[in-house]
CSV table of C-alpha atoms and ligand atoms in Angstrom, one decimal:
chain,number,residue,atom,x,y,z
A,609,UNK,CA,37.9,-115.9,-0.2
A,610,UNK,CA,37.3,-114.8,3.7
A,611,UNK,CA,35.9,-111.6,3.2
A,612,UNK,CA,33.2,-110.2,1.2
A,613,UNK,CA,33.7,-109.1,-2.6
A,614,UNK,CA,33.3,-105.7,-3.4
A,615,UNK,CA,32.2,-105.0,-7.4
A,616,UNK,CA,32.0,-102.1,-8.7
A,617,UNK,CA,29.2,-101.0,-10.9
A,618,UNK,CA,28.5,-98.1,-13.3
A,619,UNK,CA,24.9,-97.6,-15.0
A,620,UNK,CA,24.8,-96.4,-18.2
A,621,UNK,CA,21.4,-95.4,-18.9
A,622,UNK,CA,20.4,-95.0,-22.4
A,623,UNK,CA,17.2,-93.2,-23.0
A,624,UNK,CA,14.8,-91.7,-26.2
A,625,UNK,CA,12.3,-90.2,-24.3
A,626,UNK,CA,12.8,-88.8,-21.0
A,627,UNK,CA,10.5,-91.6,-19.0
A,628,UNK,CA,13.5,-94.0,-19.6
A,629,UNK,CA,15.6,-91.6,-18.4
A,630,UNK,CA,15.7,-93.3,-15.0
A,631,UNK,CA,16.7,-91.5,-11.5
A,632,UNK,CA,18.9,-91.6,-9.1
A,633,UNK,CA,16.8,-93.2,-6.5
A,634,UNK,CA,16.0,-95.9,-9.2
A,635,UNK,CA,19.5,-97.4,-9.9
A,636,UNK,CA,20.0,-97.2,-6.2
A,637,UNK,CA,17.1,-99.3,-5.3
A,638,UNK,CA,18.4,-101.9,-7.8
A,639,UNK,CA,21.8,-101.7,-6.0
A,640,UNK,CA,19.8,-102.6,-2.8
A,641,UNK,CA,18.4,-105.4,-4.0
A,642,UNK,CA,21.5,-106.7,-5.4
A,643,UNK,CA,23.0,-106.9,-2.3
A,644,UNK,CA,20.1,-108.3,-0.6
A,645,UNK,CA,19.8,-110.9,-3.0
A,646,UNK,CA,23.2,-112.2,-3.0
A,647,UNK,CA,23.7,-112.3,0.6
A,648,UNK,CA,20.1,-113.9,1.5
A,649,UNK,CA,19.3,-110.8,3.1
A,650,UNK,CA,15.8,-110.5,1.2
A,651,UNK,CA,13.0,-110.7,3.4
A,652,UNK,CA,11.4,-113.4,1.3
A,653,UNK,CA,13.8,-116.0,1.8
A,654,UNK,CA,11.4,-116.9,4.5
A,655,UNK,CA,9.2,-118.3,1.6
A,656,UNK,CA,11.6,-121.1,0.7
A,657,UNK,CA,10.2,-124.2,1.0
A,658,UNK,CA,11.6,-126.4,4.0
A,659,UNK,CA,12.9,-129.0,1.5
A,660,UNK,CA,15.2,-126.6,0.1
A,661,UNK,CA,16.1,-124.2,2.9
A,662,UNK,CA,19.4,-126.0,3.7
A,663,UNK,CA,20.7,-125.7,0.1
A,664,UNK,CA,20.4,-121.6,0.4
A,665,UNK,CA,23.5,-119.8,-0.6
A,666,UNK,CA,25.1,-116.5,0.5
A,667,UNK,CA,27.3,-115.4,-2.3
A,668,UNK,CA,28.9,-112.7,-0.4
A,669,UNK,CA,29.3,-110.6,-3.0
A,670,UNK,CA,28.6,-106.3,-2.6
A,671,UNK,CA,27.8,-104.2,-5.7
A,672,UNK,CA,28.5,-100.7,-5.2
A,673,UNK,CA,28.4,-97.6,-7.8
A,674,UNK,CA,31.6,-96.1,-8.1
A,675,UNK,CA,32.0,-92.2,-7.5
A,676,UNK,CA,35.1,-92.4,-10.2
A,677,UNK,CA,35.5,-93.3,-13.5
A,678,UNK,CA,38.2,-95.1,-15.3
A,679,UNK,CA,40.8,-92.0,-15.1
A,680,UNK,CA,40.2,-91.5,-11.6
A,681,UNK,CA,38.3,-88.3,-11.9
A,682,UNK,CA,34.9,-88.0,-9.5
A,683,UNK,CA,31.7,-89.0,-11.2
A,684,UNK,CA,28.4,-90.4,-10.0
A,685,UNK,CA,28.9,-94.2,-11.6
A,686,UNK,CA,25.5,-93.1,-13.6
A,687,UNK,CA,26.0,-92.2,-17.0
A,688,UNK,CA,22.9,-90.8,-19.2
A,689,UNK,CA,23.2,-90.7,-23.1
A,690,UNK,CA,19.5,-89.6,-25.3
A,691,UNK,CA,19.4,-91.6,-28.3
A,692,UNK,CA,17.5,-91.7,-31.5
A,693,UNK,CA,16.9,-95.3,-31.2
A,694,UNK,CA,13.3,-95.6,-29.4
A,695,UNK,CA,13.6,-99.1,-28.3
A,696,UNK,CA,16.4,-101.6,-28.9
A,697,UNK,CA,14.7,-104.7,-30.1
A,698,UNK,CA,15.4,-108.1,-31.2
A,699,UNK,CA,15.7,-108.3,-34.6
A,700,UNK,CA,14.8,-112.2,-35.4
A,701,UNK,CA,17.5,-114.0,-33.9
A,702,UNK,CA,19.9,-111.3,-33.5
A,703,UNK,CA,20.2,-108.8,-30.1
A,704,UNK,CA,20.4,-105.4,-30.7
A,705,UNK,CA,23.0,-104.3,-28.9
A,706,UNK,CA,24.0,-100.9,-30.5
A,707,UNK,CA,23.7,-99.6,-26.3
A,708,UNK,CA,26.8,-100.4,-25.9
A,709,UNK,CA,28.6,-98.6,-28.5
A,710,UNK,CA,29.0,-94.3,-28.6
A,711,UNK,CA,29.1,-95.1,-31.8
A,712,UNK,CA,25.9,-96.9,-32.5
A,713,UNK,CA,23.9,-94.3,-30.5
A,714,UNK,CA,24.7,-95.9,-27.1
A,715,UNK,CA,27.5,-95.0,-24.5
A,716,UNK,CA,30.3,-97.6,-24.7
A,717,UNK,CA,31.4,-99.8,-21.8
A,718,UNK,CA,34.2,-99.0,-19.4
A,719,UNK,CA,36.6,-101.4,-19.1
A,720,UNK,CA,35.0,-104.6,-17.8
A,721,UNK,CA,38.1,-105.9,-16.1
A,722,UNK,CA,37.4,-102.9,-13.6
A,723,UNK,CA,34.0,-102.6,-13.2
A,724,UNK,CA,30.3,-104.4,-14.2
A,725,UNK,CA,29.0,-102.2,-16.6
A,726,UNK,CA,25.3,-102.4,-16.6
A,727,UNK,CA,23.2,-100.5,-19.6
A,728,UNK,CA,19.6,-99.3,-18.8
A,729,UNK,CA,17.7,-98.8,-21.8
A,730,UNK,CA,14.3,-99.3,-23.7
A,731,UNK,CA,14.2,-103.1,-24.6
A,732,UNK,CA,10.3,-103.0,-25.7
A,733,UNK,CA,7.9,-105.4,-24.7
A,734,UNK,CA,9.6,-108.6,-25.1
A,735,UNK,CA,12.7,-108.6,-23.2
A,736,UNK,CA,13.5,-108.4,-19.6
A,737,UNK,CA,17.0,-108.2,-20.4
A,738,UNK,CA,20.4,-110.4,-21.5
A,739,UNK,CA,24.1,-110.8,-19.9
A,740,UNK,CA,27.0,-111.9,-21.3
A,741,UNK,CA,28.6,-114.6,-19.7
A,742,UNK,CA,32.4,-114.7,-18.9
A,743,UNK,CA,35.3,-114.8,-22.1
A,744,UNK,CA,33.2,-113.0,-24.2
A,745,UNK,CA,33.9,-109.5,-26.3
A,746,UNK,CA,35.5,-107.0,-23.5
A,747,UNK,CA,33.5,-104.3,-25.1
A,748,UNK,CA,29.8,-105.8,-24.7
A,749,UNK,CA,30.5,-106.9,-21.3
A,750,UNK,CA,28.3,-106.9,-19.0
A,751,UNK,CA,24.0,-106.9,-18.4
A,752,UNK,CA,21.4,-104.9,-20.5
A,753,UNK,CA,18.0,-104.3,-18.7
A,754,UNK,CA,14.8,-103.0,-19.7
A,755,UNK,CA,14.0,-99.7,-17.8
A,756,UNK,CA,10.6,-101.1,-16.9
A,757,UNK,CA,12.3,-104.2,-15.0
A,758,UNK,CA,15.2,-101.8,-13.5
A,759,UNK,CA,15.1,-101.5,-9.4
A,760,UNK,CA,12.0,-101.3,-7.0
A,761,UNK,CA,10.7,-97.8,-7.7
A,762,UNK,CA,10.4,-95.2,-10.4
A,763,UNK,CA,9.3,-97.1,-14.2
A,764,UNK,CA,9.5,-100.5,-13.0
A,765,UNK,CA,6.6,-102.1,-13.2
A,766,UNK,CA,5.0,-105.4,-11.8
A,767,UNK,CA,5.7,-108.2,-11.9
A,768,UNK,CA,9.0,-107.0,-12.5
A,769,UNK,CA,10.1,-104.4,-10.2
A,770,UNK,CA,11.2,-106.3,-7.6
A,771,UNK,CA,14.9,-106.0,-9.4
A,772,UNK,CA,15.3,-109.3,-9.6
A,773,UNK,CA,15.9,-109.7,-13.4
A,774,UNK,CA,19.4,-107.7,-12.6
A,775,UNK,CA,19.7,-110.3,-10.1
A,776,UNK,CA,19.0,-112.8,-12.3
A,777,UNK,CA,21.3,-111.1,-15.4
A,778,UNK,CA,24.4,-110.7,-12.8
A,779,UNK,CA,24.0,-114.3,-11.9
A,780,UNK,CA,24.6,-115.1,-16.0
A,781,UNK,CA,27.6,-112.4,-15.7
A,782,UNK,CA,29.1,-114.5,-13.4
A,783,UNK,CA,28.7,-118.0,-15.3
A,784,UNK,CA,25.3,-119.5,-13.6
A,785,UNK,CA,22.9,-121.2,-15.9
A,786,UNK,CA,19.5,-121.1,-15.9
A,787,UNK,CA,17.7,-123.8,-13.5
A,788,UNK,CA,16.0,-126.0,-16.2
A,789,UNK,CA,19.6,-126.9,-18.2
A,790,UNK,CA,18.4,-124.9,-21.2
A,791,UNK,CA,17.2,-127.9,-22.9
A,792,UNK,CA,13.8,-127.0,-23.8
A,793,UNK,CA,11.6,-129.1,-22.0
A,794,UNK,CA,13.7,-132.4,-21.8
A,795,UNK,CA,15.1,-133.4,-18.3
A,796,UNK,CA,18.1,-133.9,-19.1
A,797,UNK,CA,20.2,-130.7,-19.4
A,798,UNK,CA,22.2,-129.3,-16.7
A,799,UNK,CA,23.5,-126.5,-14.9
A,800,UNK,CA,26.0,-128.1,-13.5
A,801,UNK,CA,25.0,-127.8,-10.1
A,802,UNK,CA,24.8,-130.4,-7.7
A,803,UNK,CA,21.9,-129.0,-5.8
A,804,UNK,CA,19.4,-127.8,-7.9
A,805,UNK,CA,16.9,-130.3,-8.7
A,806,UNK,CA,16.5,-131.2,-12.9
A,807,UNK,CA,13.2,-129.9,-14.2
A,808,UNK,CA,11.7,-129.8,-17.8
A,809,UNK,CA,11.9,-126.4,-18.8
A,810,UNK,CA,11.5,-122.7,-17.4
A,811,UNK,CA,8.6,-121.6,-15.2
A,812,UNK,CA,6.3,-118.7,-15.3
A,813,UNK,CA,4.1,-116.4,-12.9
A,814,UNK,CA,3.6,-117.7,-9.6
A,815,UNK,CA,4.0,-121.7,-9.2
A,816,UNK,CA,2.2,-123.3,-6.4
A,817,UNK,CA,4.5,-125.6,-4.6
A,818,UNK,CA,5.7,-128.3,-5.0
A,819,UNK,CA,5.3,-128.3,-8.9
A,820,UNK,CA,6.9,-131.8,-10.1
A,821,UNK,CA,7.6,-131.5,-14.2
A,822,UNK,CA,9.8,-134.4,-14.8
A,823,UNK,CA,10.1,-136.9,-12.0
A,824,UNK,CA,12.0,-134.6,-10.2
A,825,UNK,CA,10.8,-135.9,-6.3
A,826,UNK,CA,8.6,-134.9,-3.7
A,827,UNK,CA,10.1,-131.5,-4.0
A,828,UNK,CA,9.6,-131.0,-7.8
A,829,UNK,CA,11.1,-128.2,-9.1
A,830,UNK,CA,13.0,-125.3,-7.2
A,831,UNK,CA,10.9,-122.5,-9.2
A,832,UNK,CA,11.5,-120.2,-6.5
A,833,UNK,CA,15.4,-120.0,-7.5
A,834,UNK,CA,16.8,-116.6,-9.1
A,835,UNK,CA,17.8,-118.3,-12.6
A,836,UNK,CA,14.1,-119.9,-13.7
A,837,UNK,CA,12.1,-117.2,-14.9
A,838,UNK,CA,9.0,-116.5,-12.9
A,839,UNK,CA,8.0,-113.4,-11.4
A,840,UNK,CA,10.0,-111.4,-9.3
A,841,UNK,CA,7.7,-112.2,-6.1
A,842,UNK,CA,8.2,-116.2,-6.6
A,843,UNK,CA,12.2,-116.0,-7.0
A,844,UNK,CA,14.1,-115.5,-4.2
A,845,UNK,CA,17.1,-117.8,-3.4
A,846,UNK,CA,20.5,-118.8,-5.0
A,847,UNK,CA,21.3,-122.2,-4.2
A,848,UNK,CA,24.8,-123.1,-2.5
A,849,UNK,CA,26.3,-124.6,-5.5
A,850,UNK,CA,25.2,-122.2,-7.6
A,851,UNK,CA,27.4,-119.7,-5.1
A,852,UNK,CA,30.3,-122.1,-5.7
A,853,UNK,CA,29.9,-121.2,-9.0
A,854,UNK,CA,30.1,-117.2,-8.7
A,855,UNK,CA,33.1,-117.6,-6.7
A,856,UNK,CA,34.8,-120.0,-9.5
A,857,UNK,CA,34.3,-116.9,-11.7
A,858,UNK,CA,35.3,-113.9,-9.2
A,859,UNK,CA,38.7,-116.3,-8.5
A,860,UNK,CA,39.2,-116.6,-11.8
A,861,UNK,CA,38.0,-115.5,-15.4
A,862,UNK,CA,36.9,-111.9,-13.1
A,863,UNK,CA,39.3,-112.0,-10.5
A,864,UNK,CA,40.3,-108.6,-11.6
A,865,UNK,CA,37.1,-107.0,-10.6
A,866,UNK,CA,37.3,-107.7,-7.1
A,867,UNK,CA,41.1,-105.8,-6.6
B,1085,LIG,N1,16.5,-113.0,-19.6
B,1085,LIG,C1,15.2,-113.2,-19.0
B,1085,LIG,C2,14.2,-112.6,-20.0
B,1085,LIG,O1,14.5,-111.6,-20.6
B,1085,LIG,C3,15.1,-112.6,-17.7
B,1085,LIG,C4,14.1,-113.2,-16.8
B,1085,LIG,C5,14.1,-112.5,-15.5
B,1085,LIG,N2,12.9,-112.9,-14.7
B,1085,LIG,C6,12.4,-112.1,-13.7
B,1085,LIG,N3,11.4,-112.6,-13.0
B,1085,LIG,N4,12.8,-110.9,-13.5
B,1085,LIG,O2,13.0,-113.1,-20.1
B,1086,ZN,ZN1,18.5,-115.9,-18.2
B,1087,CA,CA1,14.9,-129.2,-19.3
């Protein structure tokens, strides 16, 4: 791929009461810092320790909300649907992802071969948000993502309003694993990425580098990177293998996205 991708997004927001009925201004500043993150255009790649500065990756990748919808009519790539349901929570084991279905008291997806549908919704307290990753059901495709984690303004609150658990989601969409190997805290799963370092299990808050949680090397763990799961302010680099990966999945299982 020599130029950029372009992806096309529409936001379905989902709301019960009219605070998670998000604005304008609020899906845009998440579109922003998509496109910052991906390209290592956020300011705070500055912060990445010197160990780990050479592995930073520029995905390329632009996310852009469509001004037409599937039949080609104009429309603001935002759609807003009131619900009854006043927060879609996880039942046990189970997600509950009635969001995405008209049906279910949600607004289904458009189709996902065109466009990266993400729904905006109430998640309650617990969850951030979810993806699905690539070959899964066409009509859950996509990221879900608390309102209160959404963009850099409006409800989003700290520490999650830098927008970086889209960043994080849209990662998963396109078939990159979280850091630690999803092993719980055993060193020895993988993301299958050459160039992020193995660690025990996820991170929190703000880390103090270098944190080393499984013999991991001077360096320790890359805490910092998009896919563990500390706060928005201590992530804020994709490495270049984990790039390699995005562009595995935009040349193939979502090829279609990017025209
Ligand atoms: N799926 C993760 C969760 O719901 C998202 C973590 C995102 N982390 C962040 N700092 N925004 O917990
Ligand atoms: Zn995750
Ligand atoms: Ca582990």
């Amino acid at each position: 791929r020599s130029g950029v991708a372009l992806i096309p997004v529409v936001v379905h927001v989902v709301y019960n009461g009219d605070a998670a009925n998000i604005t304008e201004a609020q899906v845009d500043s998440q579109i922003v810092a998509l496109n910052a993150d991906f390209n290592a255009q956020n300011a705070d790649i500055s912060e990445i320790p010197t160990a780990f500065k050479p592995l930073l990756g520029e995905a390329r990748i632009r996310f852009f909300r469509v001004q037409r919808d599937p039949q080609g009519k104009r429309h603001p790539g935002i759609t807003r649907t009131r619900t009854s349901i006043q927060a879609f929570n996880q039942n046990g084991n189970q997600l509950d992802q009635r969001m995405k279905s008209a049906a279910q008291g949600g607004h289904d997806a458009w189709p996902s071969d065109r466009y990266l549908n993400i729904w905006v919704c109430d998640l309650g307290r617990e969850l951030l948000g979810y993806a699905q990753f690539p070959g899964g059901p066409i009509e859950k495709d996509g990221v879900v993502i608390n309102h209160t984690a959404f963009g850099t303004t409006g409800t989003s609150v700290s520490p999650f309003n830098l927008g970086r658990t889209t960043t994080h989601e849209v990662a998963h969409w396109l078939n990159v694993y979280h850091i630690w190997g999803d092993d719980g805290l055993a060193c020895s799963g993988s993301d299958y990425c050459d160039d992020t370092p193995n660690q025990a299990g996820s991170n929190r808050g703000r880390p103090q580098f270098p944190h080393v949680s499984c013999g991991n090397g001077q360096s320790g763990d890359m805490f910092m990177n998009f896919m563990d799961y500390t706060d928005d302010e201590a992530m804020f680099m994709f490495t270049k293998g984990q790039v390699a990966r995005m562009n595995a999945t935009l040349t193939g299982p979502r090829s279609s996205l990017i025209g």
